[in-house]
PDB file of C-alpha atoms and ligand atoms in Angstrom:
ATOM      1  CA  MET A   1    -102.234 -78.732-139.040  1.00 59.00           C
ATOM      2  CA  PRO A   2    -102.717 -76.796-142.327  1.00 66.00           C
ATOM      3  CA  ASN A   3    -105.821 -74.674-142.680  1.00 83.00           C
ATOM      4  CA  ASP A   4    -108.457 -76.509-144.805  1.00 92.00           C
ATOM      5  CA  GLY A   5    -109.197 -73.389-146.832  1.00 93.00           C
ATOM      6  CA  LEU A   6    -105.536 -72.902-147.682  1.00 96.00           C
ATOM      7  CA  ARG A   7    -105.282 -76.552-148.680  1.00 96.00           C
ATOM      8  CA  THR A   8    -108.225 -76.088-151.079  1.00 96.00           C
ATOM      9  CA  VAL A   9    -106.525 -73.127-152.765  1.00 97.00           C
ATOM     10  CA  ALA A  10    -103.142 -74.857-152.832  1.00 97.00           C
ATOM     11  CA  GLU A  11    -104.712 -77.760-154.744  1.00 96.00           C
ATOM     12  CA  MET A  12    -106.014 -75.335-157.380  1.00 97.00           C
ATOM     13  CA  ILE A  13    -102.662 -73.678-158.010  1.00 97.00           C
ATOM     14  CA  ARG A  14    -100.850 -75.055-161.069  1.00 95.00           C
ATOM     15  CA  PRO A  15     -97.601 -73.885-162.697  1.00 93.00           C
ATOM     16  CA  GLU A  16     -99.663 -72.391-165.529  1.00 96.00           C
ATOM     17  CA  SER A  17    -102.228 -70.702-163.242  1.00 97.00           C
ATOM     18  CA  ARG A  18    -103.005 -67.061-163.909  1.00 98.00           C
ATOM     19  CA  ILE A  19    -102.857 -65.459-160.476  1.00 98.00           C
ATOM     20  CA  THR A  20    -103.775 -61.870-159.656  1.00 98.00           C
ATOM     21  CA  VAL A  21    -103.314 -60.422-156.194  1.00 98.00           C
ATOM     22  CA  LEU A  22    -104.654 -57.187-154.697  1.00 98.00           C
ATOM     23  CA  THR A  23    -102.844 -56.070-151.549  1.00 97.00           C
ATOM     24  CA  GLY A  24    -103.478 -53.414-148.921  1.00 97.00           C
ATOM     25  CA  ALA A  25    -101.822 -52.065-145.795  1.00 96.00           C
ATOM     26  CA  GLY A  26    -102.249 -55.377-143.907  1.00 97.00           C
ATOM     27  CA  VAL A  27     -99.397 -56.994-145.873  1.00 98.00           C
ATOM     28  CA  SER A  28     -97.009 -54.369-144.530  1.00 97.00           C
ATOM     29  CA  ALA A  29     -98.262 -54.587-140.934  1.00 96.00           C
ATOM     30  CA  ALA A  30     -95.695 -57.255-139.987  1.00 98.00           C
ATOM     31  CA  SER A  31     -92.963 -54.905-141.232  1.00 98.00           C
ATOM     32  CA  GLY A  32     -94.090 -52.422-138.589  1.00 95.00           C
ATOM     33  CA  VAL A  33     -95.897 -50.070-140.983  1.00 93.00           C
ATOM     34  CA  PRO A  34     -99.119 -48.781-139.361  1.00 87.00           C
ATOM     35  CA  THR A  35    -102.298 -49.604-141.327  1.00 86.00           C
ATOM     36  CA  PHE A  36    -104.619 -46.700-142.203  1.00 81.00           C
ATOM     37  CA  ARG A  37    -107.610 -47.773-140.173  1.00 80.00           C
ATOM     38  CA  GLY A  38    -105.752 -49.635-137.426  1.00 80.00           C
ATOM     39  CA  PRO A  39    -104.942 -48.302-133.933  1.00 78.00           C
ATOM     40  CA  ASP A  40    -101.716 -46.530-135.081  1.00 78.00           C
ATOM     41  CA  GLY A  41    -103.244 -45.047-138.232  1.00 76.00           C
ATOM     42  CA  LEU A  42    -103.654 -41.559-136.785  1.00 77.00           C
ATOM     43  CA  TRP A  43    -100.965 -38.868-137.109  1.00 80.00           C
ATOM     44  CA  ARG A  44    -101.194 -35.955-134.663  1.00 77.00           C
ATOM     45  CA  ASN A  45    -104.735 -37.203-134.000  1.00 79.00           C
ATOM     46  CA  ARG A  46    -105.755 -36.730-137.631  1.00 84.00           C
ATOM     47  CA  ARG A  47    -107.284 -39.392-139.851  1.00 86.00           C
ATOM     48  CA  PRO A  48    -105.632 -40.052-143.258  1.00 86.00           C
ATOM     49  CA  GLU A  49    -108.851 -39.004-145.027  1.00 87.00           C
ATOM     50  CA  THR A  50    -108.374 -35.449-143.708  1.00 90.00           C
ATOM     51  CA  LEU A  51    -104.790 -35.236-145.009  1.00 93.00           C
ATOM     52  CA  ALA A  52    -104.788 -37.273-148.215  1.00 93.00           C
ATOM     53  CA  THR A  53    -106.851 -34.901-150.357  1.00 96.00           C
ATOM     54  CA  ALA A  54    -106.036 -32.180-152.881  1.00 97.00           C
ATOM     55  CA  GLU A  55    -108.156 -29.761-150.816  1.00 97.00           C
ATOM     56  CA  ALA A  56    -106.109 -30.424-147.653  1.00 96.00           C
ATOM     57  CA  PHE A  57    -102.915 -29.921-149.659  1.00 97.00           C
ATOM     58  CA  ALA A  58    -104.118 -26.674-151.263  1.00 97.00           C
ATOM     59  CA  ARG A  59    -105.109 -25.371-147.821  1.00 96.00           C
ATOM     60  CA  ASP A  60    -102.044 -26.465-145.879  1.00 96.00           C
ATOM     61  CA  PRO A  61     -99.288 -28.043-147.996  1.00 97.00           C
ATOM     62  CA  LYS A  62     -96.721 -27.850-145.192  1.00 96.00           C
ATOM     63  CA  THR A  63     -98.774 -30.019-142.813  1.00 95.00           C
ATOM     64  CA  VAL A  64     -99.596 -32.551-145.516  1.00 96.00           C
ATOM     65  CA  TRP A  65     -95.891 -32.770-146.455  1.00 97.00           C
ATOM     66  CA  GLU A  66     -94.935 -33.105-142.774  1.00 95.00           C
ATOM     67  CA  TRP A  67     -97.169 -36.182-142.655  1.00 94.00           C
ATOM     68  CA  TYR A  68     -95.594 -37.674-145.817  1.00 95.00           C
ATOM     69  CA  ASN A  69     -92.098 -36.745-144.652  1.00 96.00           C
ATOM     70  CA  TRP A  70     -92.779 -38.543-141.356  1.00 93.00           C
ATOM     71  CA  ARG A  71     -94.144 -41.609-143.174  1.00 94.00           C
ATOM     72  CA  ARG A  72     -91.126 -41.671-145.520  1.00 96.00           C
ATOM     73  CA  GLN A  73     -88.806 -41.571-142.525  1.00 95.00           C
ATOM     74  CA  VAL A  74     -90.701 -44.399-140.788  1.00 94.00           C
ATOM     75  CA  LEU A  75     -90.701 -46.496-143.994  1.00 96.00           C
ATOM     76  CA  SER A  76     -86.983 -46.031-144.560  1.00 96.00           C
ATOM     77  CA  THR A  77     -86.367 -48.071-141.378  1.00 96.00           C
ATOM     78  CA  LYS A  78     -88.679 -50.975-142.392  1.00 97.00           C
ATOM     79  CA  GLN A  79     -87.997 -54.151-144.355  1.00 98.00           C
ATOM     80  CA  PRO A  80     -90.233 -56.371-146.514  1.00 98.00           C
ATOM     81  CA  ASN A  81     -91.750 -59.259-144.515  1.00 98.00           C
ATOM     82  CA  ARG A  82     -92.639 -62.850-145.410  1.00 98.00           C
ATOM     83  CA  ALA A  83     -95.868 -61.771-147.161  1.00 98.00           C
ATOM     84  CA  HIS A  84     -93.914 -59.498-149.544  1.00 98.00           C
ATOM     85  CA  GLN A  85     -91.290 -62.215-150.055  1.00 98.00           C
ATOM     86  CA  VAL A  86     -93.768 -64.982-150.928  1.00 98.00           C
ATOM     87  CA  LEU A  87     -95.587 -62.731-153.394  1.00 98.00           C
ATOM     88  CA  ALA A  88     -92.266 -61.674-154.966  1.00 98.00           C
ATOM     89  CA  SER A  89     -91.327 -65.355-155.388  1.00 98.00           C
ATOM     90  CA  TRP A  90     -94.702 -66.060-156.997  1.00 98.00           C
ATOM     91  CA  SER A  91     -94.132 -63.185-159.418  1.00 98.00           C
ATOM     92  CA  ARG A  92     -91.087 -65.096-160.699  1.00 97.00           C
ATOM     93  CA  ARG A  93     -92.653 -68.554-160.460  1.00 96.00           C
ATOM     94  CA  PHE A  94     -95.937 -67.940-162.343  1.00 96.00           C
ATOM     95  CA  SER A  95     -95.767 -66.348-165.781  1.00 93.00           C
ATOM     96  CA  GLY A  96     -99.398 -65.236-165.475  1.00 96.00           C
ATOM     97  CA  PHE A  97     -98.912 -63.332-162.224  1.00 98.00           C
ATOM     98  CA  THR A  98     -99.922 -59.724-161.521  1.00 98.00           C
ATOM     99  CA  LEU A  99     -99.771 -57.890-158.217  1.00 98.00           C
ATOM    100  CA  VAL A 100    -101.969 -54.814-157.866  1.00 98.00           C
ATOM    101  CA  THR A 101    -101.117 -52.955-154.693  1.00 97.00           C
ATOM    102  CA  GLN A 102    -102.893 -50.113-152.952  1.00 96.00           C
ATOM    103  CA  ASN A 103     -99.757 -49.622-150.870  1.00 97.00           C
ATOM    104  CA  VAL A 104     -97.534 -46.663-151.609  1.00 97.00           C
ATOM    105  CA  ASP A 105     -94.761 -47.809-149.255  1.00 97.00           C
ATOM    106  CA  GLY A 106     -92.410 -49.424-151.813  1.00 98.00           C
ATOM    107  CA  LEU A 107     -92.013 -52.693-149.886  1.00 98.00           C
ATOM    108  CA  HIS A 108     -93.281 -54.927-152.722  1.00 98.00           C
ATOM    109  CA  GLU A 109     -90.683 -53.290-154.992  1.00 98.00           C
ATOM    110  CA  ARG A 110     -87.934 -53.798-152.417  1.00 97.00           C
ATOM    111  CA  ALA A 111     -88.886 -57.497-152.157  1.00 98.00           C
ATOM    112  CA  GLY A 112     -88.224 -57.747-155.921  1.00 98.00           C
ATOM    113  CA  THR A 113     -91.805 -58.192-157.180  1.00 98.00           C
ATOM    114  CA  LEU A 114     -92.265 -58.407-160.953  1.00 98.00           C
ATOM    115  CA  ASN A 115     -95.469 -57.339-162.766  1.00 98.00           C
ATOM    116  CA  LEU A 116     -96.403 -54.868-160.041  1.00 98.00           C
ATOM    117  CA  ILE A 117     -99.142 -52.285-160.556  1.00 98.00           C
ATOM    118  CA  ARG A 118     -99.116 -49.384-158.086  1.00 98.00           C
ATOM    119  CA  PHE A 119    -102.820 -48.588-157.940  1.00 97.00           C
ATOM    120  CA  HIS A 120    -102.424 -45.610-155.584  1.00 96.00           C
ATOM    121  CA  GLY A 121     -98.987 -44.430-156.787  1.00 97.00           C
ATOM    122  CA  SER A 122     -95.843 -44.264-154.658  1.00 98.00           C
ATOM    123  CA  ILE A 123     -94.767 -42.228-151.660  1.00 97.00           C
ATOM    124  CA  TRP A 124     -91.278 -42.261-153.236  1.00 98.00           C
ATOM    125  CA  GLU A 125     -92.380 -40.306-156.286  1.00 98.00           C
ATOM    126  CA  VAL A 126     -93.187 -36.614-156.646  1.00 98.00           C
ATOM    127  CA  LEU A 127     -94.806 -34.463-159.257  1.00 97.00           C
ATOM    128  CA  CYS A 128     -95.132 -30.748-159.919  1.00 98.00           C
ATOM    129  CA  TRP A 129     -98.288 -29.396-158.268  1.00 98.00           C
ATOM    130  CA  ASN A 130     -98.638 -26.928-161.180  1.00 96.00           C
ATOM    131  CA  ARG A 131     -97.879 -29.689-163.723  1.00 96.00           C
ATOM    132  CA  CYS A 132     -95.422 -27.237-165.279  1.00 97.00           C
ATOM    133  CA  ALA A 133     -94.545 -27.773-168.912  1.00 96.00           C
ATOM    134  CA  ASN A 134     -90.856 -28.508-168.229  1.00 95.00           C
ATOM    135  CA  SER A 135     -91.261 -31.246-165.626  1.00 96.00           C
ATOM    136  CA  PRO A 136     -91.771 -34.950-166.313  1.00 96.00           C
ATOM    137  CA  VAL A 137     -95.187 -36.309-165.281  1.00 94.00           C
ATOM    138  CA  ARG A 138     -93.629 -37.820-162.111  1.00 95.00           C
ATOM    139  CA  TRP A 139     -90.182 -38.734-160.895  1.00 97.00           C
ATOM    140  CA  TRP A 140     -88.412 -40.652-158.123  1.00 96.00           C
ATOM    141  CA  ASN A 141     -87.353 -38.817-154.963  1.00 96.00           C
ATOM    142  CA  ASP A 142     -86.187 -40.802-151.948  1.00 94.00           C
ATOM    143  CA  GLN A 143     -84.484 -37.981-150.074  1.00 95.00           C
ATOM    144  CA  ILE A 144     -84.928 -38.345-146.303  1.00 94.00           C
ATOM    145  CA  PRO A 145     -85.680 -35.991-144.704  1.00 91.00           C
ATOM    146  CA  LEU A 146     -86.774 -33.674-147.468  1.00 92.00           C
ATOM    147  CA  GLU A 147     -84.778 -30.434-147.602  1.00 87.00           C
ATOM    148  CA  ALA A 148     -87.766 -28.119-147.574  1.00 93.00           C
ATOM    149  CA  LEU A 149     -91.440 -28.643-146.749  1.00 95.00           C
ATOM    150  CA  PRO A 150     -93.080 -28.369-149.184  1.00 97.00           C
ATOM    151  CA  PRO A 151     -90.254 -29.399-151.532  1.00 97.00           C
ATOM    152  CA  LEU A 152     -89.959 -27.263-154.644  1.00 97.00           C
ATOM    153  CA  CYS A 153     -90.134 -28.161-158.320  1.00 97.00           C
ATOM    154  CA  PRO A 154     -86.626 -27.885-159.854  1.00 95.00           C
ATOM    155  CA  HIS A 155     -88.240 -26.869-163.152  1.00 96.00           C
ATOM    156  CA  CYS A 156     -90.588 -24.040-162.157  1.00 97.00           C
ATOM    157  CA  GLY A 157     -89.880 -23.328-158.464  1.00 97.00           C
ATOM    158  CA  GLY A 158     -93.488 -24.107-157.528  1.00 97.00           C
ATOM    159  CA  MET A 159     -94.513 -26.792-155.029  1.00 98.00           C
ATOM    160  CA  LEU A 160     -94.059 -30.513-155.494  1.00 98.00           C
ATOM    161  CA  ARG A 161     -96.768 -32.936-154.372  1.00 98.00           C
ATOM    162  CA  PRO A 162     -96.417 -36.595-153.393  1.00 98.00           C
ATOM    163  CA  GLY A 163     -96.892 -39.089-156.264  1.00 98.00           C
ATOM    164  CA  VAL A 164     -99.841 -40.796-154.590  1.00 97.00           C
ATOM    165  CA  VAL A 165    -103.533 -40.907-155.445  1.00 97.00           C
ATOM    166  CA  TRP A 166    -105.561 -38.873-152.991  1.00 96.00           C
ATOM    167  CA  PHE A 167    -109.184 -39.378-151.976  1.00 94.00           C
ATOM    168  CA  GLY A 168    -111.432 -37.922-154.651  1.00 94.00           C
ATOM    169  CA  GLU A 169    -108.784 -38.280-157.389  1.00 96.00           C
ATOM    170  CA  SER A 170    -109.022 -40.631-160.345  1.00 95.00           C
ATOM    171  CA  ILE A 171    -106.773 -43.612-160.779  1.00 95.00           C
ATOM    172  CA  ASP A 172    -104.425 -43.186-163.735  1.00 94.00           C
ATOM    173  CA  ALA A 173    -106.126 -44.520-166.897  1.00 96.00           C
ATOM    174  CA  GLY A 174    -103.146 -46.728-167.822  1.00 96.00           C
ATOM    175  CA  VAL A 175    -103.144 -48.242-164.330  1.00 97.00           C
ATOM    176  CA  ILE A 176    -106.864 -49.021-164.579  1.00 97.00           C
ATOM    177  CA  GLU A 177    -106.386 -50.584-167.987  1.00 97.00           C
ATOM    178  CA  LYS A 178    -103.588 -52.915-166.809  1.00 98.00           C
ATOM    179  CA  SER A 179    -105.475 -53.807-163.615  1.00 97.00           C
ATOM    180  CA  VAL A 180    -108.672 -54.623-165.504  1.00 97.00           C
ATOM    181  CA  ALA A 181    -106.717 -56.821-167.920  1.00 98.00           C
ATOM    182  CA  ALA A 182    -105.385 -58.769-164.905  1.00 98.00           C
ATOM    183  CA  LEU A 183    -108.932 -59.584-163.760  1.00 98.00           C
ATOM    184  CA  ASP A 184    -109.066 -62.330-166.395  1.00 98.00           C
ATOM    185  CA  CYS A 185    -107.319 -64.806-164.147  1.00 98.00           C
ATOM    186  CA  ASP A 186    -107.845 -68.221-162.532  1.00 98.00           C
ATOM    187  CA  ILE A 187    -107.379 -67.180-158.904  1.00 98.00           C
ATOM    188  CA  PHE A 188    -107.803 -63.661-157.513  1.00 98.00           C
ATOM    189  CA  PHE A 189    -106.438 -63.004-154.034  1.00 98.00           C
ATOM    190  CA  THR A 190    -107.383 -59.992-151.915  1.00 98.00           C
ATOM    191  CA  ILE A 191    -104.827 -59.685-149.110  1.00 98.00           C
ATOM    192  CA  GLY A 192    -104.614 -57.346-146.122  1.00 97.00           C
ATOM    193  CA  THR A 193    -107.105 -54.721-147.193  1.00 96.00           C
ATOM    194  CA  SER A 194    -110.230 -53.479-145.436  1.00 91.00           C
ATOM    195  CA  ALA A 195    -111.901 -53.483-148.876  1.00 85.00           C
ATOM    196  CA  LEU A 196    -113.547 -50.147-148.186  1.00 84.00           C
ATOM    197  CA  VAL A 197    -111.890 -47.885-150.747  1.00 82.00           C
ATOM    198  CA  TYR A 198    -113.189 -47.913-154.331  1.00 85.00           C
ATOM    199  CA  PRO A 199    -112.448 -48.622-157.113  1.00 88.00           C
ATOM    200  CA  ALA A 200    -109.846 -51.076-155.697  1.00 85.00           C
ATOM    201  CA  ALA A 201    -112.507 -52.818-153.607  1.00 86.00           C
ATOM    202  CA  ALA A 202    -114.509 -53.660-156.747  1.00 93.00           C
ATOM    203  CA  LEU A 203    -111.708 -55.563-158.468  1.00 96.00           C
ATOM    204  CA  SER A 204    -112.413 -58.844-156.700  1.00 96.00           C
ATOM    205  CA  ILE A 205    -116.118 -58.724-157.569  1.00 96.00           C
ATOM    206  CA  GLU A 206    -115.313 -58.125-161.221  1.00 96.00           C
ATOM    207  CA  ALA A 207    -112.674 -60.894-161.259  1.00 97.00           C
ATOM    208  CA  LYS A 208    -115.277 -63.299-159.878  1.00 97.00           C
ATOM    209  CA  ARG A 209    -117.804 -62.173-162.481  1.00 97.00           C
ATOM    210  CA  ARG A 210    -115.210 -63.036-165.132  1.00 98.00           C
ATOM    211  CA  GLY A 211    -114.798 -66.532-163.721  1.00 98.00           C
ATOM    212  CA  ALA A 212    -111.915 -66.304-161.238  1.00 98.00           C
ATOM    213  CA  TYR A 213    -111.931 -68.185-157.941  1.00 98.00           C
ATOM    214  CA  THR A 214    -111.708 -65.384-155.373  1.00 97.00           C
ATOM    215  CA  VAL A 215    -109.879 -65.660-152.063  1.00 98.00           C
ATOM    216  CA  GLU A 216    -109.548 -63.179-149.216  1.00 97.00           C
ATOM    217  CA  LEU A 217    -106.628 -63.450-146.785  1.00 98.00           C
ATOM    218  CA  ASN A 218    -107.071 -60.920-143.986  1.00 97.00           C
ATOM    219  CA  LEU A 219    -106.642 -60.625-140.259  1.00 97.00           C
ATOM    220  CA  GLU A 220    -110.376 -60.159-139.787  1.00 96.00           C
ATOM    221  CA  ALA A 221    -113.641 -60.254-141.750  1.00 96.00           C
ATOM    222  CA  THR A 222    -114.224 -57.346-144.172  1.00 96.00           C
ATOM    223  CA  PRO A 223    -117.214 -56.119-146.222  1.00 93.00           C
ATOM    224  CA  SER A 224    -115.870 -58.330-149.046  1.00 92.00           C
ATOM    225  CA  SER A 225    -115.661 -61.543-147.018  1.00 95.00           C
ATOM    226  CA  HIS A 226    -119.172 -62.683-147.896  1.00 94.00           C
ATOM    227  CA  ALA A 227    -118.661 -61.987-151.610  1.00 95.00           C
ATOM    228  CA  VAL A 228    -115.527 -64.081-152.154  1.00 96.00           C
ATOM    229  CA  ASP A 229    -115.424 -67.830-152.749  1.00 97.00           C
ATOM    230  CA  LEU A 230    -113.150 -68.350-149.765  1.00 97.00           C
ATOM    231  CA  ALA A 231    -112.178 -66.094-146.851  1.00 97.00           C
ATOM    232  CA  VAL A 232    -109.339 -67.166-144.551  1.00 97.00           C
ATOM    233  CA  HIS A 233    -108.613 -65.038-141.514  1.00 97.00           C
ATOM    234  CA  GLY A 234    -105.178 -64.639-139.968  1.00 97.00           C
ATOM    235  CA  PRO A 235    -101.935 -62.688-140.465  1.00 98.00           C
ATOM    236  CA  ALA A 236    -101.071 -62.452-144.178  1.00 98.00           C
ATOM    237  CA  GLU A 237     -97.398 -63.208-143.550  1.00 98.00           C
ATOM    238  CA  GLU A 238     -98.310 -66.525-141.874  1.00 98.00           C
ATOM    239  CA  LEU A 239    -101.102 -67.518-144.269  1.00 98.00           C
ATOM    240  CA  LEU A 240     -98.960 -66.818-147.338  1.00 98.00           C
ATOM    241  CA  ASP A 241     -96.029 -68.701-145.865  1.00 98.00           C
ATOM    242  CA  GLU A 242     -98.289 -71.689-145.197  1.00 97.00           C
ATOM    243  CA  LEU A 243     -99.934 -71.532-148.614  1.00 98.00           C
ATOM    244  CA  ASN A 244     -96.541 -71.273-150.276  1.00 97.00           C
ATOM    245  CA  ALA A 245     -95.317 -74.347-148.409  1.00 96.00           C
ATOM    246  CA  LEU A 246     -98.465 -76.279-149.430  1.00 96.00           C
ATOM    247  CA  THR A 247     -97.814 -75.457-153.096  1.00 95.00           C
ATOM    248  CA  ASN A 248     -94.161 -76.522-152.807  1.00 82.00           C
ATOM    249  CA  PRO A 249     -94.435 -79.970-151.199  1.00 59.00           C
ATOM    250  CA  SER A 250     -90.806 -81.034-150.902  1.00 58.00           C
TER     251      SER A 250
HETATM  252  P1  LIG B 301    -106.756 -50.399-144.061  1.00 97.69           P
HETATM  253  O1  LIG B 301    -105.978 -49.840-142.903  1.00 97.69           O
HETATM  254  O2  LIG B 301    -108.085 -49.801-144.355  1.00 97.69           O
HETATM  255  O3  LIG B 301    -106.995 -51.960-143.847  1.00 97.69           O
HETATM  256  C1  LIG B 301    -105.954 -52.838-143.512  1.00 97.69           C
HETATM  257  C2  LIG B 301    -106.547 -54.238-143.373  1.00 97.69           C
HETATM  258  O4  LIG B 301    -105.477 -55.122-143.082  1.00 97.69           O
HETATM  259  C3  LIG B 301    -107.576 -54.392-142.217  1.00 97.69           C
HETATM  260  O5  LIG B 301    -108.712 -55.111-142.696  1.00 97.69           O
HETATM  261  C4  LIG B 301    -106.817 -55.204-141.165  1.00 97.69           C
HETATM  262  O6  LIG B 301    -107.669 -56.091-140.456  1.00 97.69           O
HETATM  263  C5  LIG B 301    -105.874 -55.993-142.039  1.00 97.69           C
HETATM  264  N1  LIG B 301    -104.623 -56.426-141.379  1.00 97.69           N
HETATM  265  C6  LIG B 301    -103.907 -55.841-140.395  1.00 97.69           C
HETATM  266  N2  LIG B 301    -102.807 -56.535-140.104  1.00 97.69           N
HETATM  267  C7  LIG B 301    -102.812 -57.615-140.937  1.00 97.69           C
HETATM  268  C8  LIG B 301    -101.948 -58.717-141.143  1.00 97.69           C
HETATM  269  N3  LIG B 301    -100.823 -58.885-140.449  1.00 97.69           N
HETATM  270  N4  LIG B 301    -102.298 -59.621-142.083  1.00 97.69           N
HETATM  271  C9  LIG B 301    -103.437 -59.487-142.806  1.00 97.69           C
HETATM  272  N5  LIG B 301    -104.285 -58.472-142.663  1.00 97.69           N
HETATM  273  C10 LIG B 301    -103.986 -57.540-141.752  1.00 97.69           C
HETATM  274  O7  LIG B 301    -105.791 -50.323-145.327  1.00 97.69           O
HETATM  275  P2  LIG B 301    -106.148 -50.489-146.871  1.00 97.69           P
HETATM  276  O8  LIG B 301    -107.251 -51.456-147.058  1.00 97.69           O
HETATM  277  O9  LIG B 301    -104.867 -50.748-147.579  1.00 97.69           O
HETATM  278  O10 LIG B 301    -105.858 -45.040-150.010  1.00 97.69           O
HETATM  279  O11 LIG B 301    -106.650 -49.060-147.232  1.00 97.69           O
HETATM  280  C11 LIG B 301    -107.051 -48.829-148.546  1.00 97.69           C
HETATM  281  C12 LIG B 301    -106.730 -47.427-148.944  1.00 97.69           C
HETATM  282  O12 LIG B 301    -107.306 -46.515-148.022  1.00 97.69           O
HETATM  283  C13 LIG B 301    -105.251 -47.058-148.915  1.00 97.69           C
HETATM  284  O13 LIG B 301    -104.562 -47.412-150.087  1.00 97.69           O
HETATM  285  C14 LIG B 301    -105.305 -45.585-148.790  1.00 97.69           C
HETATM  286  C15 LIG B 301    -106.259 -45.589-147.651  1.00 97.69           C
HETATM  287  O14 LIG B 301    -106.606 -44.610-146.892  1.00 97.69           O
HETATM  288  C16 LIG B 301    -105.527 -43.807-150.398  1.00 97.69           C
HETATM  289  O15 LIG B 301    -104.712 -43.145-149.809  1.00 97.69           O
HETATM  290  C17 LIG B 301    -106.239 -43.363-151.637  1.00 97.69           C
END
């Protein structure tokens, strides 16, 4: 028996609909990737907020890189799940589709998603900690395991840092600009995020202010649940599969 809420959204979706989706760690949970604030989110008993900062890196770059190296190794054994696959198919099906992800794991990319905005960067990119003049701003590095911790900049011999946005850092201006442009949409989905980390958490509110119908798909209620037009609770991979089937009645 299809969920009534999902049926309501399915009826709104048209081939010409402008759809914007914000995802968080919950969409990768079914792939076996631990969420940040879930039971497996700790590494050596440390919370991500104590590792994912420029201060933590400046103090102890080896430990911070050990954490990223471990996460890269874990991720290299994981595959995109049904949630990633449905969203990737929507990115090809709807010309007005944008996916803004807070995830740095690369699974949306591996599912073949078009029009993807990496709000918090990528764990598969690196940049020179000194921002040396000879290095590009950021570049791809999927070496597993990394040769040295911390890895070194091939241009200046200084340290490399992961290409992710840390707590306290600003989101890239170009990324903000593209994400804000995508808020002018018909339906805005927030999927698998605890909606606690700003500015990502504010995107849904702004999309609604601009006239979008806002939907949350999450395992449990979040601080955003009361602010959206519709909140449906359950595993993202199942809800998206069901919603996709409802929009493809054949
Ligand atoms: P969180 O770990 O904070 O939240 C994950 C959310 O997914 C929770 O609300 C879970 O209930 C939900 N969830 C778990 N399994 C699910 C499933 N199968 N289907 C649907 N929902 C599920 O992760 P994020 O919200 O992504 O930022 O965290 C936001 C940001 O905080 C991250 O990008 C990272 C982080 O610490 C930075 O590193 C800057």
